Short mmCIF file of C-alpha atoms and ligand atoms in Angstrom, two decimals:
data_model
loop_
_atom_site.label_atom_id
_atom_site.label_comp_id
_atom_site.label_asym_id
_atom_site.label_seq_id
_atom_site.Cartn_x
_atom_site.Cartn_y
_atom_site.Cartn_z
CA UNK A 1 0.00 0.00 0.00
CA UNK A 2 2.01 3.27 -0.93
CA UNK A 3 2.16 5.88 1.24
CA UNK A 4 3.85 8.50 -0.21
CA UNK A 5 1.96 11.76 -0.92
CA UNK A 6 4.55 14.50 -1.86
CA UNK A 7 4.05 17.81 -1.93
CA UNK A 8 5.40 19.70 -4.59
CA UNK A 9 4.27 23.13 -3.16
CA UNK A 10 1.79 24.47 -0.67
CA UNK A 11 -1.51 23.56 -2.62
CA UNK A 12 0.50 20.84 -4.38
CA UNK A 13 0.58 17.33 -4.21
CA UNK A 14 2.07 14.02 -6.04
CA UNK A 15 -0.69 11.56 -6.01
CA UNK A 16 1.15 9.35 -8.98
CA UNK A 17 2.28 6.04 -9.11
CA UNK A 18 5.52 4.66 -9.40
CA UNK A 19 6.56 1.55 -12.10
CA UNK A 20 10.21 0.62 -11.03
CA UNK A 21 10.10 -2.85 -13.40
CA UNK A 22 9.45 -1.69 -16.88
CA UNK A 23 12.02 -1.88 -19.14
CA UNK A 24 10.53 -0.71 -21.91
CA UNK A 25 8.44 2.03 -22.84
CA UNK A 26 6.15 2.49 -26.24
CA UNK A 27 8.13 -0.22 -27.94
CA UNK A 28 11.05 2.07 -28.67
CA UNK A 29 12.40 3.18 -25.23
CA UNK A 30 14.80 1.29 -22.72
CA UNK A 31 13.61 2.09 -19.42
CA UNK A 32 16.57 0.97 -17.34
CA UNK A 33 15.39 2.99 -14.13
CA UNK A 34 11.92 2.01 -14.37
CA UNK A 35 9.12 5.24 -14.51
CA UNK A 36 6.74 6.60 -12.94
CA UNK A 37 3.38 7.86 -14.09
CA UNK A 38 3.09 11.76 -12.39
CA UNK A 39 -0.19 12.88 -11.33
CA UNK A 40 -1.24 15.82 -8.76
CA UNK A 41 -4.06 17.16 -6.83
CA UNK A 42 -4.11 21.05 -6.96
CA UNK A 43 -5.91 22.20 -4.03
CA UNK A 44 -8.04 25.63 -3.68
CA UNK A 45 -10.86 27.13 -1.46
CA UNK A 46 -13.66 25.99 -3.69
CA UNK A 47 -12.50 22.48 -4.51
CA UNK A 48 -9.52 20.63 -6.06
CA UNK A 49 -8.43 19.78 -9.57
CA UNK A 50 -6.69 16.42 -10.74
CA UNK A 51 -4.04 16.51 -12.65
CA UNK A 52 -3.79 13.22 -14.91
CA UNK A 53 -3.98 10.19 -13.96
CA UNK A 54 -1.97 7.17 -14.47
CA UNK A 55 -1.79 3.78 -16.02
CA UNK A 56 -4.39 1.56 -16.00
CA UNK A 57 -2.43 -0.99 -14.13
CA UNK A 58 -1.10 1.39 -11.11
CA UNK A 59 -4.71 2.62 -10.54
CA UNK A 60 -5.19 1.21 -6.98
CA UNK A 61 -1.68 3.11 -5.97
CA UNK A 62 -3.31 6.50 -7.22
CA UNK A 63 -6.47 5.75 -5.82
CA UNK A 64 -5.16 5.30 -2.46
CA UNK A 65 -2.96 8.31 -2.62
CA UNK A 66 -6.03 10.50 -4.28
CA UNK A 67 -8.10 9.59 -1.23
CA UNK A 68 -5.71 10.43 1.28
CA UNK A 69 -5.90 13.87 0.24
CA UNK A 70 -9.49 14.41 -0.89
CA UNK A 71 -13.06 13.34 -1.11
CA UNK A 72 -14.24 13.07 -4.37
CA UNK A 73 -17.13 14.88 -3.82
CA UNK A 74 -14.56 18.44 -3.62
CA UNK A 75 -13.04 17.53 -7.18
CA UNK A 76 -14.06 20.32 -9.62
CA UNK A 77 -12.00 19.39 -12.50
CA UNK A 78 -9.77 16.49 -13.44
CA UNK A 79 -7.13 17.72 -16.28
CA UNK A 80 -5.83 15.56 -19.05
CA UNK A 81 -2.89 17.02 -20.49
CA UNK A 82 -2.97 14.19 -23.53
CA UNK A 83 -4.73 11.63 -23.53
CA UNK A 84 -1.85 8.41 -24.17
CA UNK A 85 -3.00 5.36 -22.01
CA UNK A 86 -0.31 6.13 -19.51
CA UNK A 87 -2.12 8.96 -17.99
CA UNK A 88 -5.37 7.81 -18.91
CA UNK A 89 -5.62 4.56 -17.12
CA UNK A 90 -7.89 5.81 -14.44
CA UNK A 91 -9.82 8.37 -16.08
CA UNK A 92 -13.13 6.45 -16.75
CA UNK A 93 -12.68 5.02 -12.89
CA UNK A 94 -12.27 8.40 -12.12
CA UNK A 95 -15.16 9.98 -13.27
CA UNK A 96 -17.14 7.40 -12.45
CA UNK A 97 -16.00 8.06 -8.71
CA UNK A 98 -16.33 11.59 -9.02
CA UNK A 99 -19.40 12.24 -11.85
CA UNK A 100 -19.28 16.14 -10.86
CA UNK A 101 -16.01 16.52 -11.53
CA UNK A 102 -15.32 18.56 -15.35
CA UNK A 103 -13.33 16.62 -17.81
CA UNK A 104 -11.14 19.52 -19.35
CA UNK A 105 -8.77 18.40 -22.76
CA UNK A 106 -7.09 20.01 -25.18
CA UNK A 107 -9.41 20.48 -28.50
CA UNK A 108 -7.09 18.14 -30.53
CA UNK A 109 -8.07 15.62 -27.77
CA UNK A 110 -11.73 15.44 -28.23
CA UNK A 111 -11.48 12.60 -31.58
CA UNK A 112 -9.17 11.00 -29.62
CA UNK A 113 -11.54 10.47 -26.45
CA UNK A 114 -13.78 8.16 -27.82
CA UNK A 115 -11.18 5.91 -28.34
CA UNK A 116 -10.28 6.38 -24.44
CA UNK A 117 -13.35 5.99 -22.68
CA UNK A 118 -16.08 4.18 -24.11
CA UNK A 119 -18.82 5.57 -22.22
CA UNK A 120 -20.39 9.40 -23.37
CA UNK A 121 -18.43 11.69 -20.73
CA UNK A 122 -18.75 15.49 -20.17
CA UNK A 123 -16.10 17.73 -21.35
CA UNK A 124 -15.16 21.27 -21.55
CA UNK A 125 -11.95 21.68 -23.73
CA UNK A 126 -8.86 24.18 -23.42
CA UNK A 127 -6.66 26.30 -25.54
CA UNK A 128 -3.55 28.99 -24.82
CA UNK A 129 -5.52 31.34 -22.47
CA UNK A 130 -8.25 29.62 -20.80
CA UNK A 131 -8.36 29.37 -17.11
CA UNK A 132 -10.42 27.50 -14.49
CA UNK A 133 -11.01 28.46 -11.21
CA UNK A 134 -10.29 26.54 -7.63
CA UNK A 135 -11.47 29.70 -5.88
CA UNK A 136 -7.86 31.01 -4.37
CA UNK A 137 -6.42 29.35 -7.27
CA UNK A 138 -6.65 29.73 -11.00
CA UNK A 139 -4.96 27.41 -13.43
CA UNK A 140 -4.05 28.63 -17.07
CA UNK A 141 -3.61 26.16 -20.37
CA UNK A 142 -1.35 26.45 -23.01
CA UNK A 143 -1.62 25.06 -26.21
CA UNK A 144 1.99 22.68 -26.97
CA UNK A 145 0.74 20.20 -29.21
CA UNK A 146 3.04 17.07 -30.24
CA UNK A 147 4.54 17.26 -27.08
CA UNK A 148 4.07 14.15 -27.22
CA UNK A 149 0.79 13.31 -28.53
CA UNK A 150 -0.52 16.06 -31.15
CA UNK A 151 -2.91 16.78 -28.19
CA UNK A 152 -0.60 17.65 -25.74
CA UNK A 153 -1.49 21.00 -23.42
CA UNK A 154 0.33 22.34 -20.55
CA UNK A 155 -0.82 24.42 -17.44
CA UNK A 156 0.47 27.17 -14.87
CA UNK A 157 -0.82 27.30 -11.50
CA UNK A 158 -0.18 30.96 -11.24
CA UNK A 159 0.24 31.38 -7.50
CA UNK A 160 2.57 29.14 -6.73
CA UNK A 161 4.67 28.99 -9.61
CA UNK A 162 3.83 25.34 -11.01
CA UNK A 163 4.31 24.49 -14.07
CA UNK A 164 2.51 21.21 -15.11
CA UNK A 165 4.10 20.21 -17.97
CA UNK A 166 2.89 16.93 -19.35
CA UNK A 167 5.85 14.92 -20.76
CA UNK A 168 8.14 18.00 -21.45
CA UNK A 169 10.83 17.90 -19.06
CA UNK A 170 9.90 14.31 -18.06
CA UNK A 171 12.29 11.43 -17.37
CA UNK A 172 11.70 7.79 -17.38
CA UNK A 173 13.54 7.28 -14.21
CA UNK A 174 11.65 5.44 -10.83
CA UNK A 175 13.26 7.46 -7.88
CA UNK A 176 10.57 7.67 -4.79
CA UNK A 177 12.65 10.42 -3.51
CA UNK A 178 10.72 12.25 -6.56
CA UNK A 179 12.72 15.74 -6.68
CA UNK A 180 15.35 16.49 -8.62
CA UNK A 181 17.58 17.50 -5.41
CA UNK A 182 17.32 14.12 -3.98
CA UNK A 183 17.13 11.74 -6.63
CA UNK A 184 19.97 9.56 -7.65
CA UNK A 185 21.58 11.58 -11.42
CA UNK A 186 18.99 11.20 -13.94
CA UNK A 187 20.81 13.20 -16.47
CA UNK A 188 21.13 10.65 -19.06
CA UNK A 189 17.48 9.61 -18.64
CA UNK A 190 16.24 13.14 -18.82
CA UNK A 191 18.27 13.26 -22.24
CA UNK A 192 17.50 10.11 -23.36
CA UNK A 193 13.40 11.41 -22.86
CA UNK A 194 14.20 14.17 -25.11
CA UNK A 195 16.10 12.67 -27.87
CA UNK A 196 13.28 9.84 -28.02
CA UNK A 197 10.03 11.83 -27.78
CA UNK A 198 10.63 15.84 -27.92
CA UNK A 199 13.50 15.70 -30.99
CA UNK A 200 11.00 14.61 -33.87
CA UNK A 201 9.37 17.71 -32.64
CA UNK A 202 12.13 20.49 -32.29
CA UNK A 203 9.81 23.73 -33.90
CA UNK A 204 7.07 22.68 -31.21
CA UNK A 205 9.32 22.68 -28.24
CA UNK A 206 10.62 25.88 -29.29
CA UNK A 207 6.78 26.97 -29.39
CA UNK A 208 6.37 25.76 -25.91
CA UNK A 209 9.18 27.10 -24.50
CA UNK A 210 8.22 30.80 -26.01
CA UNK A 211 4.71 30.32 -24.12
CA UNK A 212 6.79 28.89 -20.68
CA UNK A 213 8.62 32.33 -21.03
CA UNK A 214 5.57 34.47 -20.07
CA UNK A 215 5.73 32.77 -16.79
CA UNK A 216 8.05 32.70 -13.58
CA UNK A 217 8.24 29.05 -13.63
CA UNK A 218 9.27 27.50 -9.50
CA UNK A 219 8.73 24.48 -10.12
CA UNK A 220 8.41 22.08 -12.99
CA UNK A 221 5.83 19.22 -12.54
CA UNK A 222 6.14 16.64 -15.14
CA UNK A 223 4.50 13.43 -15.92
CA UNK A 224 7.45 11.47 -15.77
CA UNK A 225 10.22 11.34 -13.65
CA UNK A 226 11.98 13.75 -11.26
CA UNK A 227 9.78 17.08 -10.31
CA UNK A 228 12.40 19.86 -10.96
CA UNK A 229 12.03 22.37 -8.11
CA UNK A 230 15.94 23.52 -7.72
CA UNK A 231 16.80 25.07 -11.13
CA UNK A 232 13.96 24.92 -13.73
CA UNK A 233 15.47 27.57 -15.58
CA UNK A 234 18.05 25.22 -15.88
CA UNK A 235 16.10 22.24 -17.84
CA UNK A 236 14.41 24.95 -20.13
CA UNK A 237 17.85 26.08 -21.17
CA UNK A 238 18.91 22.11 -22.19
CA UNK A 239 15.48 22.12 -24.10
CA UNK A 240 16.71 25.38 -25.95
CA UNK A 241 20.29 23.89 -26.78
CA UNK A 242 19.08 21.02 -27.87
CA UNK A 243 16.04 22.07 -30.06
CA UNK A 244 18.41 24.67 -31.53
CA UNK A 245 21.57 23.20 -32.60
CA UNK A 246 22.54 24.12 -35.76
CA UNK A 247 23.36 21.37 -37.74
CA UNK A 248 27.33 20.35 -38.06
CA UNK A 249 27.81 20.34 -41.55
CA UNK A 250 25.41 23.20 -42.87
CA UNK A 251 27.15 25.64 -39.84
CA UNK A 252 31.02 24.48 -41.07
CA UNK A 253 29.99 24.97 -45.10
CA UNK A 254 26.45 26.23 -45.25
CA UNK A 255 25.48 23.88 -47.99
CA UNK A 256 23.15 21.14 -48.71
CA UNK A 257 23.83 17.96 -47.09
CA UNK A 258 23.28 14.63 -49.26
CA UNK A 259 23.63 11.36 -48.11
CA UNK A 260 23.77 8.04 -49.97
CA UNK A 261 23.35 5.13 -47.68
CA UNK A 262 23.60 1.69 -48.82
CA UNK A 263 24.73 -2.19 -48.52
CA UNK A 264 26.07 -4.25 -51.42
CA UNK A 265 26.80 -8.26 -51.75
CA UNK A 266 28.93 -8.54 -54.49
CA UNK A 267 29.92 -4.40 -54.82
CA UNK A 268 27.21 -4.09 -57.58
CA UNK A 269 25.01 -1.60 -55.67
CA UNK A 270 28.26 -0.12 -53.97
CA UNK A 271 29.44 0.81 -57.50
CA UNK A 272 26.04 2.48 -58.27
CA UNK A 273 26.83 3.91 -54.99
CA UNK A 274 30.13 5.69 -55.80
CA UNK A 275 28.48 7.15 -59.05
CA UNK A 276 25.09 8.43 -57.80
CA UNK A 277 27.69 10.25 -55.00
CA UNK A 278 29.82 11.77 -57.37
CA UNK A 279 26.81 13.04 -59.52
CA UNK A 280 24.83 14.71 -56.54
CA UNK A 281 28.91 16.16 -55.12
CA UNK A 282 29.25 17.54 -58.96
CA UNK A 283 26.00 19.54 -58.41
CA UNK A 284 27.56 23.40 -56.94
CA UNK A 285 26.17 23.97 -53.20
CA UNK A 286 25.42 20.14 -52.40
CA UNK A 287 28.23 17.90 -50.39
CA UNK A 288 27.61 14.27 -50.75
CA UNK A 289 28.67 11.28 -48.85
CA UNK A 290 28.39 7.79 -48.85
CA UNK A 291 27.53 5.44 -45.73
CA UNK A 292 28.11 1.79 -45.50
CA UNK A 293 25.28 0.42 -43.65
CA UNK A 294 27.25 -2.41 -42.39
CA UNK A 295 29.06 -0.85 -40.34
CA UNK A 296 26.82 2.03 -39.21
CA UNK A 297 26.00 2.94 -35.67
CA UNK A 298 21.88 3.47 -34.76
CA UNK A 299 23.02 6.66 -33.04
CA UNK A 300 24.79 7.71 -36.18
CA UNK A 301 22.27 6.90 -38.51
CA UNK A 302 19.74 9.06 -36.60
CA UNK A 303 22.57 12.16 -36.52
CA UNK A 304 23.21 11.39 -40.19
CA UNK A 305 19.51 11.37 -41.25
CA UNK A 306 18.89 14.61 -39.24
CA UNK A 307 21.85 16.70 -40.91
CA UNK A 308 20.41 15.15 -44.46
CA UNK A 309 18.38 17.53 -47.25
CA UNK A 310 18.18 14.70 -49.34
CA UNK A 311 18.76 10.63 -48.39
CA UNK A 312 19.54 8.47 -51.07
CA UNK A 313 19.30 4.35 -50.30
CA UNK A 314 20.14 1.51 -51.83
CA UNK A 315 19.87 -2.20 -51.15
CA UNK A 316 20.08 -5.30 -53.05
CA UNK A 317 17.31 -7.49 -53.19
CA UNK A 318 17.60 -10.65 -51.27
CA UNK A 319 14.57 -12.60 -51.11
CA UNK A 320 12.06 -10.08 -52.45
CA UNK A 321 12.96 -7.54 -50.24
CA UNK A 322 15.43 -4.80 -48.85
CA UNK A 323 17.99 -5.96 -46.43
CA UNK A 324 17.68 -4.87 -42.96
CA UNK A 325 19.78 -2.00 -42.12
CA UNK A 326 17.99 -0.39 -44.54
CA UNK A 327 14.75 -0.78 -42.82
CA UNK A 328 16.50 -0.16 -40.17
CA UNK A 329 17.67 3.09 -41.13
CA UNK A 330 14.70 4.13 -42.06
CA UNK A 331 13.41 3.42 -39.12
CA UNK A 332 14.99 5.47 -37.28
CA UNK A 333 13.24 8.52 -38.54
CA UNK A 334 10.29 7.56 -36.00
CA UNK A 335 12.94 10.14 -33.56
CA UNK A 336 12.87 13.02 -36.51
CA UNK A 337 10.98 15.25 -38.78
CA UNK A 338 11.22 13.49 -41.97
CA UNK A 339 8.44 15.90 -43.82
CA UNK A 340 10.38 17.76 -46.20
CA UNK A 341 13.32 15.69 -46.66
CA UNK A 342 13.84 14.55 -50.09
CA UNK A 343 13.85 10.48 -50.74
CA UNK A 344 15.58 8.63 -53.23
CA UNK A 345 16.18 4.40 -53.96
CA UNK A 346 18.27 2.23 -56.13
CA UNK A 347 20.20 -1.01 -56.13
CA UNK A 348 21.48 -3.59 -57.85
CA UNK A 349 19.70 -6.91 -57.94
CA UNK A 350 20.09 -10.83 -59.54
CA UNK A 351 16.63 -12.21 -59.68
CA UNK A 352 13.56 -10.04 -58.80
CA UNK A 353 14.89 -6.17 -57.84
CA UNK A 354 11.89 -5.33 -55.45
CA UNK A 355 14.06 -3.87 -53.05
CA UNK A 356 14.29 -0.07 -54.55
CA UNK A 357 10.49 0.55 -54.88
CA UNK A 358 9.79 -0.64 -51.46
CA UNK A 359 12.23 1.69 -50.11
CA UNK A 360 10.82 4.28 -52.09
CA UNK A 361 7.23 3.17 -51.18
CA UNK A 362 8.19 3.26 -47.40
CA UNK A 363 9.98 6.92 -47.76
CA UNK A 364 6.99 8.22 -49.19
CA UNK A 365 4.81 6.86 -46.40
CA UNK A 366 7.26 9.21 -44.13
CA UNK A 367 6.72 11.97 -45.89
CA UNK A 368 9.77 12.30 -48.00
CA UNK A 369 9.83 14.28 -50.88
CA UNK A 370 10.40 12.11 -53.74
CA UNK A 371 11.56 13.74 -57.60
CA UNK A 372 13.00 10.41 -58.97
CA UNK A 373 11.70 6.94 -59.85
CA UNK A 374 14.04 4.21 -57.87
CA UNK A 375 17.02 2.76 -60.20
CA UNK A 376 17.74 -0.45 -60.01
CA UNK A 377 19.58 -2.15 -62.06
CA UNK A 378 20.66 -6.55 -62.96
CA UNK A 379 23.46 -7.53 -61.77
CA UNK A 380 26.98 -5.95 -62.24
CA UNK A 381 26.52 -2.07 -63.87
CA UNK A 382 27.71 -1.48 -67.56
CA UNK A 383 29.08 1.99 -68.13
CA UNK A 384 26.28 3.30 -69.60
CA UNK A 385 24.51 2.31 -66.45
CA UNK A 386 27.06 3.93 -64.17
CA UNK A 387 26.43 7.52 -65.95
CA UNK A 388 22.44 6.85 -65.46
CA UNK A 389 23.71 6.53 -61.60
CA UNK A 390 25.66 9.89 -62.57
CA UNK A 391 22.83 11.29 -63.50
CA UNK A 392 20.20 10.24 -61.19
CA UNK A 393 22.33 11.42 -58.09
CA UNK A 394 22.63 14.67 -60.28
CA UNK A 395 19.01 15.19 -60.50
CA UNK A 396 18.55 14.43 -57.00
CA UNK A 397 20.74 17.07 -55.76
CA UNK A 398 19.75 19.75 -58.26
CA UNK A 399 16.14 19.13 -56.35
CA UNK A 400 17.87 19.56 -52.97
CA UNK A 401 18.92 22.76 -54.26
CA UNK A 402 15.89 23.88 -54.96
CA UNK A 403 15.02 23.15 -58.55
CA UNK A 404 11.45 22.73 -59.28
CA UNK A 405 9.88 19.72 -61.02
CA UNK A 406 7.35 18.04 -60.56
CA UNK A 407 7.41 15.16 -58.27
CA UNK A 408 7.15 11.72 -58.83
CA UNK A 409 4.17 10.09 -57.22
FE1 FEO B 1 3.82 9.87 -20.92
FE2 FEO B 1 3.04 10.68 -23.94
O1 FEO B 1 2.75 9.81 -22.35
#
């Protein structure tokens, strides 16, 4: 039976639940710490507002700490800040408990309720500006969608300081200790959060942290992880950095990056490789290079795809279909913006040659802008061949530079 209530300031408290076993998180995270799910109970003179809930799982923890602090008769307003499962768990118990209570969610939220909570529930929803009242208290919403679901809100509790965040600034690191001045160093967890769900999503953190600005932010309560009560101004500066890095190459040269990843069996698509390089480096304002998947790192391919204008990928076909670390690279743009990027596919093949239009297929399911039909070419490349590779890399990088034509569909 947990006991811990926290509080996080003097109307404040942590009524979350802790999950120190996962090891995983949404398929793509390693959760070597374990989590916790963050939820609070604001409390004012005319009632109290909850503050997400938690897991479906860790309910009866949440429960117990909710009604330690409160009847549910005195809850006004329970706030989702998105709706993802892991804060939703124990909304429909919830509200069930507490029928009174107003549902408030973002407006991007409202399609995605019904897929929440089966049952027809009152809502009100919120945008940048609106604010509810506790009585002594009065809670304002912000608008800082994709952070991480494209529902995601935020709020201020403007009296004492709070800042409830919803999974900006959040960590997946179990410490019960719960504040960032006594926990154990979640550094590389608070990182690792970031680079996994907030980097696809640079622009909107940027957004988010001009709206944070209007406030004087003591503490930061987010829905993961340490609460950050000793520094905040500290965390929002790491956001900053890290949303605004310029990239490597384009600050050093100021030119268009193009990369040309691939893998080869018997050097056939390497060759077509080499050429397609050369004819997108011959193209003034574009620097190509080439990437051996074999040999690349994950963490590389995700710098590598980020620093990209225009990705160029080739595979052989083995067995009707790309090899892996090409899917694997591609992959990898589930932690980036891909919209915008332009897409490109060849490779050499013996039998069938499927591979090329399935990488082109998949690119243009992620968005990539794509201005050439895939190349692929039978076996080992004649030199007439080699000077299509010329030119197709050519073409490609004229595109990254900005010449219009019309795009292949
Ligand atoms: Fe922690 Fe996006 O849920």
């Amino acid at each position: 039976m947990p006991t811990l209530t926290a509080k996080v300031s003097q109307s404040v408290d942590f009524i979350g639940a802790f999950d120190p076993k996962i090891r995983t998180f949404d398929i793509i995270m390693k959760t070597a710490n374990g989590s916790s799910y963050n939820s609070y109970i604001v409390r004012g003179s005319a009632g109290v507002a909850i503050m997400d809930t938690v897991k479906k799982e860790f309910s009866e923890d949440f429960f117990l700490r909710l009604e330690s602090l409160c009847d549910y008769e005195e809850i006004l307003y329970i706030v989702l800040h998105h709706l993802e499962p892991d804060h939703s768990g124990a909304l429909e118990e919830l509200m069930s408990r507490a029928p009174q209570a107003k549902l408030i969610i973002s407006n991007r939220a409202v399609l995605m309720l019904k897929g929440i909570i089966k049952s027809d529930v009152a809502f009100e929803t919120a945008n940048t500006g609106k604010t509810i009242s506790l009585g002594d208290k009065t809670i304002e919403f912000l608008s800082t969608p994709f952070l991480h679901w494209p529902d995601t809100m935020s709020s201020y509790l403007h009296e004492e300081k709070v800042l409830f965040s919803g999974d900006v600034f959040g960590s997946h690191y179990y410490d019960e200790r719960l504040f960032d001045d006594k926990v154990g160093d979640f550094s590389y967890a608070f990182k690792y959060y970031y680079d996994h769900i907030m980097r696809p999503f640079k622009q909107y953190v940027l957004q988010a942290l001009n709206l944070y600005s209007r406030f004087d932010i003591q503490t930061i309560a987010p829905l993961h992880g340490p609460i950050l009560r000793t520094n905040p101004q500290y965390y929002i500066e790491k956001y900053e950095e890290w949303s605004s890095e310029e990239k490597f190459r384009k600050h050093t040269f100021g030119k268009k990056m193009l990369s040309v990843f691939y893998m080869s069996s018997y050097d056939n698509t390497h060759k077509m490789a080499m050429k397609i390089m050369e004819g997108a480096d011959s193209i003034e304002g574009v620097v190509a290079s080439m990437y051996d998947l074999a040999s690349l790192e994950e963490n590389n391919m995700i710098d590598l795809l980020e620093e990209s204008d225009a990705i160029i990928i080739g595979s052989p076909t083995i067995n009707g279909d790309a090899v892996k670390p090409a899917w694997d690279l591609l992959s990898c743009m589930a932690y980036l913006e891909s919209g915008g990027k332009i897409g490109a596919a060849f490779g050499s093949y013996g039998w069938t040659g499927e591979a090329p239009e399935m990488l082109h297929d998949r690119m243009q399911w992620l968005k990539f802008r794509l201005p050439a039909k895939p190349i692929k070419i039978k076996l080992i490349p004649t030199a007439e061949e080699l000077e299509e590779c010329f030119d197709f890399g050519a073409h490609v990088a004229e595109i990254a530079m900005g010449k219009m034509v019309e795009m292949e569909i």
